[in-house]
């Protein structure tokens, strides 16, 4: 320390006093001083313009300025230089005031010695240096906290706010007004306990945690917040405060939500596209197959004709002689009729190769099909029970084909009620509760949650759906459906599948058959 | 009462044979079969049928052309022709007499009772 030269400006108008001070400083064993003595304020201010000092010793009664005003003038000119005020014993209150306004210390004339002045001067320099360092670091801290958008808070052990960064202004109001309030107050009631638990654990363990929660602001709005806490320990290492750095992630959350929704939409669109594509392939396949099947059917017709005419002939030949022969001929005859039904179906639908798929209201299609069978109903004392929903969502269909399918279903129901009955026809829209599939071959064609429109044709006639699986009366039979005496349910099934729909058939417990056609409604 | 003479024309021999057997079984018809369209004219001239059952689609000749050639022959033009067709369905024949555009049709597949009733409607019992 002794080696370090301290540049000291001594401003004192009394020559004797000035010399005494200079003498003391030169004698100092602990520091070396280079003293510049001055007598007046004006020359002091002038010199400070051009020269740097480590410390100033300033008498408060100068010829050209007295009292605290003298200190203020010098301090204003050299704010970073520590000033020690020299004063007479009568003026101690004045010295105090100067200290309050920024002087480092004061010395009473006649009451100090060389040792003391040297110590006071050196302490003043050190204190000023520390003060400046502190001010710089405070400024630095202030700049950071005022400019971050993150929310920084210091909380006591009960969660009361000791400090809040100005960034809180936007959500909770200015830092001054929320200081001392409890930080749990604005946390959403549903998240409060969770966050309180995390806060207490941070205090208990000293380990901070990341947490996400919602804040309920006084204007009723909800913000999503992400916070990272860290414990502040006292001298004994015990966590006593918690610093919480938070960020408002509401926008991010909303963007994520939008993104997720978009992704879900995209996935759905992708699935729809896949379904449409497979329907297209299915449709092309069916067209090729139906052309082929139509050709084959024509070829099968003639041999089948030979068989039916042969059966007719044999029936008249053998007459009533042998009941077994009659039974066999009857079986052959009905088998030939069934085969003929399937073949006719194939031929009919292969004629609809040119399809015109448009959006249609299923109720309209049913209505049109019903008009075609009106005369049949009247002739057979069948009562029509009609419940057609209005405003059904449109589904893409080929009107001609679907009318034909419905006509077949209606005719088969009518045929089964030769002695009269009730024909019930319904359309409706609903949401499927479980996946529907024809069989293992086309699983999950319609999925749970799909919106469908359906047409239901129900009779109380004598028909039954025959099936290998027909072991109970109230049950849908997905495959092997050939209705007694009716041509082509198999063909109808294929045709309906072509449009992404499906047919379900049920043998009603009370007799008769219910056939339901379902189509998926595009979103 | 003499038997009605029916000429059956279809390219499928088993069909004409079985139709013949079925009609003969009734004891009311004398039947001749022909399986080639080109031979129908000669067969008709020789057999002098009361009615011809004529398949529309035959590999060698269209039934319509065969009928036209019969119409051109003053000796044969009066013989009624009933067409057998797989191209139309029973329901599409509409009118109960099965007439479309002046022609009488029977839709395939044939059944014996249906054929007989058309014959009876056309030329009487």
Coordinates of C-alpha atoms in Angstrom, one line a residue:
Chain A
X1 CA 0.0 0.0 0.0
X2 CA 2.8 2.3 0.9
X3 CA 4.2 2.0 -2.6
X4 CA 1.0 3.2 -4.1
X5 CA 1.0 7.0 -4.7
X6 CA -2.3 8.6 -3.8
X7 CA -3.0 11.8 -5.7
X8 CA -4.8 14.1 -3.2
X9 CA -6.3 17.5 -3.9
X10 CA -6.3 19.6 -0.7
X11 CA -8.6 22.7 -0.8
X12 CA -8.1 24.8 2.3
X13 CA -7.9 28.6 2.4
X14 CA -6.2 28.9 5.8
X15 CA -2.5 28.5 5.1
X16 CA -1.6 27.2 8.5
X17 CA -4.2 24.5 8.5
X18 CA -3.2 23.5 5.0
X19 CA 0.4 23.1 5.9
X20 CA -0.5 21.1 9.0
X21 CA -2.5 18.7 6.9
X22 CA 0.2 18.4 4.3
X23 CA 2.8 17.7 7.0
X24 CA 0.6 15.0 8.5
X25 CA 0.2 13.3 5.1
X26 CA 3.9 13.4 4.3
X27 CA 4.6 11.7 7.6
X28 CA 2.1 9.0 7.1
X29 CA 3.9 5.6 7.4
X30 CA 1.2 3.6 5.6
X31 CA 0.7 5.6 2.3
X32 CA 2.5 7.9 0.0
X33 CA 0.6 11.1 -1.0
X34 CA 1.2 13.6 -3.8
X35 CA -0.7 16.6 -2.5
X36 CA -1.9 19.5 -4.7
X37 CA -3.0 22.4 -2.3
X38 CA -5.5 25.0 -3.5
X39 CA -7.3 27.8 -1.7
X40 CA -10.3 28.7 -3.8
X41 CA -13.3 26.9 -5.2
X42 CA -13.0 28.4 -8.7
X43 CA -9.4 27.2 -9.2
X44 CA -10.5 23.8 -7.8
X45 CA -13.2 23.5 -10.3
X46 CA -10.8 24.6 -13.1
X47 CA -8.2 22.1 -12.1
X48 CA -10.6 19.2 -11.9
X49 CA -11.4 19.9 -15.6
X50 CA -7.9 18.9 -16.6
X51 CA -6.6 16.6 -13.8
X52 CA -7.6 13.4 -12.2
X53 CA -7.3 12.9 -8.4
X54 CA -7.8 9.8 -6.2
X55 CA -9.3 11.8 -3.4
X56 CA -10.3 15.4 -2.4
X57 CA -10.0 17.0 1.1
X58 CA -12.4 20.0 1.1
X59 CA -12.8 22.7 3.6
X60 CA -16.4 24.0 3.7
X61 CA -15.5 27.7 4.3
X62 CA -13.8 28.9 1.2
X63 CA -13.5 32.6 0.3
X64 CA -15.6 32.2 -2.8
X65 CA -18.1 29.5 -1.6
X66 CA -19.2 28.3 1.9
X67 CA -21.0 25.4 3.4
X68 CA -22.6 22.4 1.7
X69 CA -22.9 24.5 -1.6
X70 CA -19.1 24.2 -1.9
X71 CA -19.2 20.5 -1.5
X72 CA -22.1 20.2 -4.0
X73 CA -20.1 22.2 -6.6
X74 CA -17.0 20.0 -6.3
X75 CA -19.0 16.8 -6.2
X76 CA -20.9 17.8 -9.3
X77 CA -17.7 18.4 -11.2
X78 CA -16.0 15.2 -10.1
X79 CA -18.7 12.7 -9.1
X80 CA -16.5 9.7 -9.1
X81 CA -13.8 11.1 -6.8
X82 CA -14.3 10.5 -3.1
X83 CA -14.5 13.8 -1.1
X84 CA -13.7 14.1 2.6
X85 CA -15.0 17.3 4.2
X86 CA -12.9 19.4 6.6
X87 CA -14.8 21.4 9.1
X88 CA -14.5 23.3 12.3
X89 CA -16.1 21.7 15.5
X90 CA -19.0 24.2 15.4
X91 CA -20.0 23.1 12.0
X92 CA -20.5 19.4 12.5
X93 CA -24.2 19.4 11.4
X94 CA -22.9 20.9 8.1
X95 CA -20.5 18.0 7.7
X96 CA -23.2 15.5 8.4
X97 CA -25.3 17.1 5.7
X98 CA -22.4 16.8 3.2
X99 CA -22.0 13.1 4.0
X100 CA -25.7 12.6 3.4
X101 CA -25.3 14.2 0.0
X102 CA -22.4 12.0 -1.0
X103 CA -19.3 13.0 0.9
X104 CA -17.4 9.9 2.0
X105 CA -16.5 11.2 5.5
X106 CA -15.5 14.3 7.4
X107 CA -12.7 15.4 9.6
X108 CA -12.9 17.9 12.4
X109 CA -10.1 20.4 12.3
X110 CA -7.8 20.0 15.3
X111 CA -9.1 16.6 16.2
X112 CA -7.1 14.3 13.9
X113 CA -3.6 13.2 13.6
X114 CA -1.5 11.8 10.7
X115 CA -2.5 8.2 11.3
X116 CA -6.1 9.0 11.4
X117 CA -6.2 11.2 8.3
X118 CA -4.2 8.6 6.4
X119 CA -6.7 5.9 7.4
X120 CA -9.8 8.1 6.7
X121 CA -8.4 9.0 3.2
X122 CA -7.6 5.4 2.3
X123 CA -11.0 4.1 3.5
X124 CA -12.8 6.8 1.6
X125 CA -11.1 5.7 -1.6
X126 CA -11.9 2.1 -1.0
X127 CA -15.5 2.8 0.0
X128 CA -16.0 4.9 -3.1
X129 CA -14.5 2.2 -5.2
X130 CA -16.8 -0.5 -3.7
X131 CA -19.8 1.9 -4.0
X132 CA -19.0 2.4 -7.7
X133 CA -18.6 -1.3 -8.3
X134 CA -22.0 -1.9 -6.5
X135 CA -23.6 0.8 -8.5
X136 CA -22.3 -0.7 -11.7
X137 CA -23.5 -4.1 -10.8
X138 CA -26.9 -2.7 -9.8
X139 CA -27.1 -0.9 -13.1
X140 CA -26.2 -4.1 -14.9
X141 CA -28.8 -6.0 -13.0
X142 CA -31.4 -3.3 -13.6
X143 CA -30.7 -3.3 -17.3
X144 CA -31.2 -7.1 -17.4
X145 CA -34.4 -7.2 -15.4
X146 CA -35.9 -4.3 -17.2
X147 CA -35.2 -5.7 -20.6
X148 CA -36.0 -9.4 -20.3
X149 CA -39.5 -10.6 -21.2
X150 CA -39.2 -13.5 -18.8
X151 CA -40.9 -12.9 -15.5
X152 CA -38.5 -12.9 -12.6
X153 CA -39.7 -13.0 -9.0
X154 CA -38.1 -13.5 -5.6
X155 CA -40.4 -15.1 -3.1
X156 CA -40.1 -15.6 0.6
X157 CA -40.9 -18.9 2.4
X158 CA -44.6 -18.3 2.2
X159 CA -44.6 -17.4 -1.4
X160 CA -45.0 -13.7 -0.8
X161 CA -43.4 -11.5 -3.5
X162 CA -40.2 -9.8 -2.4
X163 CA -39.2 -8.7 -5.9
X164 CA -40.8 -8.7 -9.3
X165 CA -39.2 -7.8 -12.6
X166 CA -40.9 -4.9 -14.5
X167 CA -42.0 -7.6 -17.1
X168 CA -44.8 -8.4 -14.6
X169 CA -46.4 -5.1 -15.5
X170 CA -48.2 -6.6 -18.5
X171 CA -50.0 -9.3 -16.6
X172 CA -50.2 -8.3 -12.9
X173 CA -49.5 -4.6 -12.8
X174 CA -46.4 -2.7 -11.8
X175 CA -43.8 -4.3 -9.5
X176 CA -44.4 -1.8 -6.7
X177 CA -48.1 -2.6 -6.4
X178 CA -47.7 -6.4 -6.3
X179 CA -44.7 -6.4 -3.9
X180 CA -45.6 -8.3 -0.7
X181 CA -48.7 -10.0 -2.3
X182 CA -48.9 -13.7 -2.3
X183 CA -47.8 -15.3 -5.5
X184 CA -50.2 -18.3 -5.2
X185 CA -53.2 -16.0 -5.4
X186 CA -53.3 -15.8 -9.2
X187 CA -52.5 -19.5 -9.8
X188 CA -55.5 -21.3 -11.3
X189 CA -57.4 -23.1 -8.5
X190 CA -56.9 -26.5 -10.3
X191 CA -53.2 -26.0 -10.4
X192 CA -52.7 -24.3 -7.0
X193 CA -52.0 -27.4 -4.8
X194 CA -49.6 -28.9 -7.3
X195 CA -47.5 -25.7 -7.5
X196 CA -47.6 -25.2 -3.8
X197 CA -46.2 -28.7 -3.4
X198 CA -43.4 -28.0 -5.8
X199 CA -42.6 -24.7 -4.1
X200 CA -42.4 -26.4 -0.7
X201 CA -40.3 -29.2 -2.1
X202 CA -37.9 -26.6 -3.5
X203 CA -37.6 -25.0 -0.1
X204 CA -37.1 -28.4 1.6
X205 CA -34.6 -29.9 -0.7
X206 CA -33.0 -26.7 -2.2
X207 CA -33.5 -28.1 -5.6
X208 CA -35.5 -26.1 -8.1
X209 CA -38.0 -27.6 -10.5
X210 CA -39.6 -26.8 -13.8
X211 CA -43.4 -26.6 -13.7
X212 CA -46.2 -25.7 -15.9
X213 CA -49.5 -24.2 -14.7
X214 CA -52.2 -21.7 -15.5
X215 CA -52.6 -18.2 -14.1
X216 CA -56.0 -16.7 -13.6
X217 CA -55.8 -13.0 -14.1
X218 CA -58.2 -10.5 -12.6
X219 CA -59.7 -9.8 -16.0
X220 CA -60.7 -13.5 -16.1
X221 CA -58.2 -14.5 -18.8
X222 CA -56.2 -17.6 -18.4
X223 CA -52.5 -17.7 -19.2
X224 CA -50.3 -20.8 -19.5
X225 CA -47.0 -20.3 -17.6
X226 CA -43.8 -22.3 -17.5
X227 CA -41.6 -21.6 -14.4
X228 CA -38.2 -22.7 -13.2
X229 CA -37.6 -22.2 -9.5
X230 CA -34.3 -22.1 -7.6
X231 CA -33.6 -21.9 -3.9
X232 CA -31.6 -19.0 -2.4
X233 CA -29.8 -20.2 0.7
X234 CA -28.8 -18.1 3.8
X235 CA -25.3 -18.1 5.4
X236 CA -26.0 -21.5 7.0
X237 CA -27.0 -23.0 3.7
X238 CA -30.6 -23.2 4.5
X239 CA -33.0 -22.4 1.6
X240 CA -34.9 -19.2 2.6
X241 CA -36.1 -17.7 -0.6
X242 CA -37.0 -18.9 -4.0
X243 CA -36.2 -17.2 -7.3
X244 CA -38.7 -18.0 -9.9
X245 CA -38.1 -17.3 -13.6
X246 CA -41.3 -17.7 -15.6
X247 CA -42.4 -17.4 -19.2
X248 CA -45.9 -17.0 -20.6
X249 CA -46.3 -19.9 -23.0
X250 CA -50.0 -19.3 -23.8
X251 CA -49.3 -18.4 -27.4
X252 CA -46.9 -21.3 -27.8
X253 CA -49.6 -23.6 -26.4
X254 CA -52.2 -22.2 -28.7
X255 CA -49.9 -22.6 -31.6
X256 CA -49.2 -26.2 -30.6
X257 CA -52.9 -26.8 -30.4
X258 CA -53.4 -25.4 -33.8
X259 CA -50.5 -27.4 -35.1
X260 CA -51.9 -30.6 -33.5
X261 CA -55.4 -29.9 -34.9
X262 CA -53.9 -29.3 -38.3
X263 CA -51.9 -32.5 -38.0
X264 CA -55.1 -34.4 -37.0
X265 CA -56.9 -32.8 -40.0
X266 CA -54.1 -33.9 -42.2
X267 CA -54.2 -37.4 -40.9
X268 CA -57.9 -37.5 -41.4
X269 CA -57.6 -36.1 -44.9
X270 CA -54.9 -38.7 -45.6
X271 CA -57.2 -41.5 -44.4
X272 CA -60.1 -40.2 -46.4
X273 CA -57.8 -40.0 -49.4
X274 CA -56.6 -43.6 -48.8
X275 CA -60.2 -44.7 -48.5
X276 CA -61.2 -42.9 -51.6
X277 CA -58.2 -44.4 -53.4
X278 CA -59.1 -47.9 -52.3
X279 CA -62.7 -47.3 -53.3
X280 CA -61.5 -46.2 -56.7
X281 CA -59.4 -49.3 -57.0
X282 CA -62.3 -51.3 -55.7
X283 CA -64.6 -49.6 -58.2
X284 CA -62.2 -50.2 -61.1
X285 CA -61.8 -53.8 -60.0
X286 CA -65.5 -54.2 -59.8
X287 CA -66.1 -52.8 -63.2
X288 CA -63.6 -55.2 -64.7
X289 CA -65.0 -58.0 -62.7
X290 CA -68.6 -57.1 -63.5
X291 CA -67.8 -57.0 -67.2
X292 CA -66.1 -60.3 -66.9
X293 CA -68.9 -61.8 -64.8
X294 CA -71.5 -60.4 -67.1
X295 CA -69.8 -62.3 -70.0
X296 CA -69.5 -65.5 -68.0
X297 CA -73.1 -65.2 -66.8
X298 CA -74.3 -65.1 -70.4
X299 CA -72.3 -68.2 -71.0
X300 CA -73.8 -70.0 -68.0
X301 CA -77.4 -69.0 -68.9
X302 CA -77.8 -71.5 -71.7
X303 CA -76.5 -74.6 -69.8
X304 CA -78.7 -73.4 -66.9
X305 CA -81.6 -73.2 -69.3
X306 CA -81.0 -76.8 -70.3
X307 CA -81.1 -77.9 -66.7
X308 CA -84.4 -76.1 -65.9
X309 CA -86.1 -77.3 -69.1
X310 CA -84.7 -80.8 -68.3
X311 CA -86.2 -80.6 -64.8
X312 CA -89.5 -79.5 -66.2
X313 CA -89.5 -82.4 -68.6
X314 CA -88.5 -85.0 -66.0
X315 CA -91.1 -83.7 -63.6
X316 CA -93.9 -84.4 -66.1
X317 CA -92.4 -87.8 -67.1
X318 CA -92.1 -89.3 -63.6
X319 CA -95.3 -87.8 -62.4
X320 CA -96.2 -88.5 -58.8
X321 CA -94.8 -92.1 -58.7
X322 CA -91.8 -91.8 -56.3
X323 CA -91.9 -89.1 -53.6
X324 CA -88.1 -89.2 -53.4
X325 CA -87.7 -88.4 -57.1
X326 CA -90.2 -85.6 -56.8
X327 CA -88.2 -84.2 -53.8
X328 CA -84.9 -84.4 -55.7
X329 CA -86.4 -82.7 -58.7
X330 CA -87.8 -79.9 -56.5
X331 CA -84.4 -79.4 -54.9
X332 CA -82.8 -79.3 -58.3
X333 CA -85.4 -76.8 -59.5
X334 CA -84.9 -74.4 -56.6
X335 CA -81.1 -74.8 -56.8
X336 CA -81.3 -73.9 -60.5
X337 CA -83.6 -70.9 -59.7
X338 CA -81.0 -69.7 -57.1
X339 CA -78.2 -70.0 -59.6
X340 CA -80.4 -68.2 -62.1
X341 CA -81.0 -65.4 -59.6
X342 CA -77.3 -64.8 -59.0
X343 CA -76.6 -64.9 -62.7
X344 CA -79.4 -62.4 -63.4
X345 CA -78.0 -60.1 -60.8
X346 CA -74.5 -60.3 -62.3
X347 CA -75.9 -59.5 -65.8
X348 CA -78.0 -56.7 -64.5
X349 CA -75.3 -54.9 -62.6
X350 CA -72.7 -55.5 -65.3
X351 CA -75.0 -53.4 -67.4
X352 CA -74.3 -50.4 -65.1
X353 CA -70.7 -50.1 -66.1
X354 CA -71.1 -46.4 -66.7
X355 CA -71.5 -45.0 -63.3
X356 CA -72.5 -41.4 -62.6
X357 CA -71.5 -40.8 -59.0
X358 CA -73.0 -37.7 -57.4
X359 CA -74.0 -36.5 -54.0
X360 CA -77.5 -37.7 -53.2
X361 CA -80.0 -37.6 -50.3
X362 CA -80.6 -41.2 -49.4
X363 CA -84.2 -40.4 -48.5
X364 CA -84.8 -39.1 -52.1
X365 CA -83.4 -42.4 -53.5
X366 CA -85.6 -44.5 -51.3
X367 CA -88.6 -42.3 -52.2
X368 CA -88.0 -42.9 -55.9
X369 CA -87.6 -46.6 -55.4
X370 CA -90.8 -46.8 -53.3
X371 CA -92.7 -45.1 -56.2
X372 CA -91.7 -48.0 -58.4
X373 CA -93.3 -50.6 -56.1
X374 CA -96.5 -48.7 -55.2
X375 CA -98.6 -50.8 -57.4
X376 CA -97.2 -54.0 -56.0
X377 CA -98.1 -52.9 -52.5
X378 CA -101.7 -52.1 -53.4
X379 CA -102.2 -55.5 -55.1
X380 CA -101.0 -57.5 -52.0
X381 CA -102.6 -55.7 -49.1
X382 CA -99.2 -54.7 -47.7
X383 CA -99.2 -51.7 -45.5
X384 CA -96.3 -49.3 -46.0
X385 CA -94.8 -47.7 -42.8
X386 CA -92.6 -44.9 -44.0
X387 CA -90.2 -42.9 -41.9
X388 CA -87.8 -41.0 -44.1
X389 CA -85.6 -38.4 -42.4
X390 CA -85.4 -35.0 -44.0
X391 CA -82.1 -33.1 -44.5
X392 CA -79.8 -36.1 -44.4
X393 CA -76.2 -35.4 -45.2
X394 CA -75.5 -36.2 -48.8
X395 CA -73.5 -39.3 -49.8
X396 CA -71.9 -40.0 -53.2
X397 CA -73.9 -42.6 -55.1
X398 CA -74.8 -43.7 -58.6
X399 CA -78.6 -43.0 -58.5
X400 CA -79.5 -45.7 -61.0
X401 CA -77.5 -48.4 -59.4
X402 CA -78.7 -47.6 -55.9
X403 CA -82.3 -47.3 -56.9
X404 CA -81.9 -50.7 -58.4
X405 CA -80.4 -52.1 -55.2
X406 CA -83.3 -50.6 -53.1
X407 CA -85.8 -51.9 -55.6
X408 CA -84.5 -55.4 -55.2
X409 CA -84.6 -55.1 -51.4
X410 CA -88.2 -53.8 -51.5
X411 CA -89.3 -56.4 -54.1
X412 CA -87.7 -59.2 -52.0
X413 CA -89.5 -57.9 -48.9
X414 CA -92.8 -57.7 -50.8
X415 CA -92.3 -61.2 -52.3
X416 CA -91.9 -62.6 -48.8
X417 CA -95.2 -61.2 -47.7
X418 CA -97.5 -63.0 -50.2
X419 CA -100.3 -63.0 -47.7
X420 CA -100.0 -59.3 -46.7
X421 CA -98.0 -57.6 -43.9
X422 CA -96.2 -54.5 -43.0
X423 CA -93.3 -53.1 -45.0
X424 CA -91.4 -50.7 -42.9
X425 CA -88.9 -48.3 -44.7
X426 CA -86.8 -45.9 -42.7
X427 CA -83.9 -43.6 -43.3
X428 CA -81.8 -42.0 -40.7
X429 CA -78.3 -40.6 -39.8
X430 CA -76.3 -41.7 -36.8
X431 CA -72.9 -42.0 -35.4
X432 CA -71.5 -45.6 -35.3
X433 CA -70.6 -46.8 -31.8
X434 CA -68.4 -49.6 -33.0
X435 CA -66.4 -50.7 -36.0
X436 CA -68.5 -52.5 -38.7
X437 CA -67.1 -54.9 -41.1
X438 CA -68.5 -57.5 -43.5
X439 CA -66.0 -60.2 -42.6
X440 CA -62.4 -60.7 -42.1
X441 CA -61.9 -60.0 -45.8
X442 CA -63.0 -56.4 -45.5
X443 CA -62.4 -55.5 -41.8
X444 CA -63.3 -52.2 -40.3
X445 CA -64.9 -50.7 -43.4
X446 CA -66.9 -48.4 -41.2
X447 CA -65.3 -47.3 -38.0
X448 CA -66.6 -46.3 -34.6
X449 CA -67.2 -42.6 -34.6
X450 CA -68.1 -42.5 -38.3
X451 CA -71.2 -40.6 -39.2
X452 CA -73.4 -42.7 -41.4
X453 CA -76.7 -42.4 -43.3
X454 CA -78.7 -45.6 -43.5
X455 CA -81.8 -47.0 -45.2
X456 CA -83.6 -49.8 -43.5
X457 CA -86.1 -52.1 -45.2
X458 CA -88.0 -54.4 -42.8
X459 CA -90.8 -56.9 -43.5
X460 CA -92.8 -59.3 -41.4
X461 CA -93.0 -61.9 -44.1
X462 CA -91.9 -65.5 -44.2
X463 CA -88.4 -64.9 -45.6
X464 CA -85.2 -65.8 -43.8
X465 CA -81.6 -65.1 -44.4
X466 CA -79.8 -68.4 -44.7
X467 CA -76.3 -68.5 -43.4
X468 CA -73.8 -70.9 -42.1
X469 CA -73.7 -68.7 -39.1
X470 CA -77.5 -68.7 -38.6
X471 CA -77.5 -70.1 -35.1
X472 CA -79.7 -67.5 -33.5
X473 CA -82.6 -65.5 -34.8
X474 CA -81.5 -62.0 -33.8
X475 CA -78.2 -61.6 -35.5
X476 CA -76.5 -60.0 -38.4
X477 CA -75.0 -62.4 -40.9
X478 CA -72.2 -60.8 -42.8
X479 CA -71.6 -63.5 -45.3
X480 CA -73.3 -66.4 -47.1
X481 CA -76.5 -64.5 -47.5
X482 CA -78.9 -65.8 -49.9
X483 CA -82.5 -65.1 -49.2
X484 CA -84.9 -67.8 -50.1
X485 CA -86.6 -67.2 -53.4
X486 CA -84.8 -63.9 -54.0
X487 CA -82.1 -63.4 -56.5
X488 CA -79.0 -61.6 -55.6
X489 CA -78.2 -60.3 -52.1
X490 CA -74.6 -61.2 -52.8
X491 CA -74.6 -59.0 -55.8
X492 CA -76.3 -56.2 -53.9
X493 CA -73.7 -56.4 -51.2
X494 CA -70.9 -56.1 -53.6
X495 CA -72.6 -53.1 -55.3
X496 CA -73.2 -51.3 -52.0
X497 CA -69.6 -51.9 -50.9
X498 CA -68.5 -50.3 -54.1
X499 CA -69.8 -47.0 -52.8
X500 CA -68.1 -47.5 -49.5
X501 CA -71.2 -48.7 -47.8
X502 CA -72.4 -52.0 -46.5
X503 CA -75.4 -54.1 -46.1
X504 CA -76.4 -55.8 -42.8
X505 CA -79.2 -58.3 -42.7
X506 CA -81.0 -59.5 -39.6
X507 CA -83.6 -62.2 -39.2
X508 CA -86.1 -60.6 -36.9
X509 CA -87.1 -62.4 -33.8
X510 CA -90.8 -61.8 -34.5
X511 CA -90.4 -63.1 -38.1
X512 CA -89.3 -61.4 -41.3
X513 CA -86.1 -59.8 -42.3
X514 CA -84.4 -56.4 -41.7
X515 CA -81.9 -55.2 -44.3
X516 CA -79.9 -52.1 -43.5
X517 CA -77.8 -50.2 -46.0
X518 CA -75.2 -47.9 -44.5
X519 CA -73.0 -45.2 -46.1
X520 CA -70.3 -43.2 -44.5
X521 CA -70.8 -39.5 -44.6
X522 CA -67.6 -37.6 -45.6
X523 CA -66.5 -35.0 -43.1
Chain B
X1 CA -108.2 -81.3 -83.2
X2 CA -104.9 -81.4 -85.1
X3 CA -101.7 -80.7 -83.3
X4 CA -100.1 -77.2 -83.7
X5 CA -96.8 -77.3 -85.5
X6 CA -94.0 -75.4 -83.8
X7 CA -90.6 -74.7 -85.2
X8 CA -88.0 -74.1 -82.4
X9 CA -84.8 -72.2 -83.4
X10 CA -81.9 -71.9 -81.0
X11 CA -78.2 -72.5 -81.5
X12 CA -78.1 -74.5 -78.3
X13 CA -79.2 -78.0 -79.3
X14 CA -80.0 -79.2 -75.8
X15 CA -82.4 -76.3 -75.3
X16 CA -84.3 -77.0 -78.5
X17 CA -84.4 -80.7 -77.7
X18 CA -85.8 -80.2 -74.2
X19 CA -88.3 -77.6 -75.4
X20 CA -89.4 -80.0 -78.0
X21 CA -89.7 -82.8 -75.4
X22 CA -91.6 -80.6 -73.1
X23 CA -94.0 -79.4 -75.7
X24 CA -94.5 -82.9 -77.2
X25 CA -95.2 -84.2 -73.6
X26 CA -98.4 -82.1 -73.6
X27 CA -99.6 -84.1 -76.7
X28 CA -100.8 -80.9 -78.3
X29 CA -97.8 -80.0 -80.4
X30 CA -95.8 -81.3 -83.2
X31 CA -92.3 -79.8 -82.9
X32 CA -89.3 -79.4 -85.2
X33 CA -85.9 -78.1 -84.1
X34 CA -83.4 -76.0 -86.0
X35 CA -80.0 -74.9 -84.6
X36 CA -78.7 -72.8 -87.5
X37 CA -80.2 -69.4 -88.4
X38 CA -79.3 -69.9 -92.1
X39 CA -81.4 -73.0 -92.3
X40 CA -84.6 -71.6 -90.8
X41 CA -86.1 -70.3 -94.1
X42 CA -85.8 -73.8 -95.7
X43 CA -87.0 -75.6 -92.6
X44 CA -90.1 -73.3 -92.4
X45 CA -90.8 -73.7 -96.1
X46 CA -90.7 -77.5 -95.6
X47 CA -92.4 -77.9 -92.2
X48 CA -95.0 -75.1 -92.6
X49 CA -95.2 -74.4 -88.8
X50 CA -98.1 -72.6 -87.1
X51 CA -95.6 -70.6 -85.1
X52 CA -91.9 -70.2 -84.9
X53 CA -90.0 -69.8 -81.5
X54 CA -86.8 -67.9 -82.7
X55 CA -83.7 -67.2 -80.6
X56 CA -82.6 -63.6 -81.1
X57 CA -78.9 -64.1 -80.6
X58 CA -77.4 -66.9 -82.7
X59 CA -73.7 -67.2 -83.7
X60 CA -74.3 -67.5 -87.4
X61 CA -77.2 -65.1 -87.9
X62 CA -79.2 -62.6 -86.0
X63 CA -82.8 -63.7 -85.2
X64 CA -84.1 -60.3 -86.5
X65 CA -82.5 -61.0 -89.9
X66 CA -84.0 -64.5 -90.0
X67 CA -87.5 -63.0 -89.3
X68 CA -87.0 -60.4 -92.0
X69 CA -86.1 -63.0 -94.6
X70 CA -89.3 -64.9 -93.6
X71 CA -91.3 -61.7 -94.1
X72 CA -89.9 -61.4 -97.6
X73 CA -91.3 -64.8 -98.6
X74 CA -95.1 -64.4 -99.4
X75 CA -95.5 -68.1 -98.5
X76 CA -94.1 -67.7 -95.1
X77 CA -94.8 -64.1 -94.1
X78 CA -98.0 -65.0 -92.2
X79 CA -96.3 -67.4 -89.8
X80 CA -96.2 -65.7 -86.4
X81 CA -92.7 -65.4 -84.9
X82 CA -92.1 -65.4 -81.1
X83 CA -88.6 -64.2 -80.1
X84 CA -86.6 -65.9 -77.3
X85 CA -84.3 -63.4 -75.7
X86 CA -81.9 -63.2 -72.8
X87 CA -81.3 -59.5 -73.4
X88 CA -84.5 -58.3 -71.7
X89 CA -85.9 -59.3 -68.4
X90 CA -89.4 -60.4 -67.7
X91 CA -90.2 -57.2 -65.8
X92 CA -89.0 -55.1 -68.7
X93 CA -91.3 -56.7 -71.2
X94 CA -94.0 -54.7 -69.4
X95 CA -97.1 -55.5 -71.4
X96 CA -98.4 -58.9 -70.4
X97 CA -98.4 -60.1 -74.0
X98 CA -94.7 -59.5 -74.2
X99 CA -95.0 -57.2 -77.2
X100 CA -92.3 -54.7 -77.9
X101 CA -92.4 -52.8 -81.2
X102 CA -94.9 -55.2 -82.7
X103 CA -92.7 -58.2 -81.9
X104 CA -93.6 -60.8 -79.3
X105 CA -90.8 -61.8 -76.9
X106 CA -90.3 -64.5 -74.3
X107 CA -87.5 -63.7 -71.8
X108 CA -85.0 -66.4 -71.0
X109 CA -84.7 -68.4 -68.9
X110 CA -87.7 -70.1 -70.3
X111 CA -90.1 -72.2 -68.4
X112 CA -92.4 -74.5 -70.1
X113 CA -95.7 -73.1 -68.8
X114 CA -94.7 -69.6 -69.8
X115 CA -93.8 -70.7 -73.4
X116 CA -97.1 -72.6 -73.7
X117 CA -99.2 -69.7 -72.6
X118 CA -97.5 -67.4 -75.1
X119 CA -98.1 -69.9 -77.9
X120 CA -101.7 -70.2 -76.8
X121 CA -102.2 -66.4 -76.8
X122 CA -100.7 -66.1 -80.3
X123 CA -102.3 -69.0 -82.2
X124 CA -105.0 -70.3 -79.8
X125 CA -105.3 -73.6 -78.1

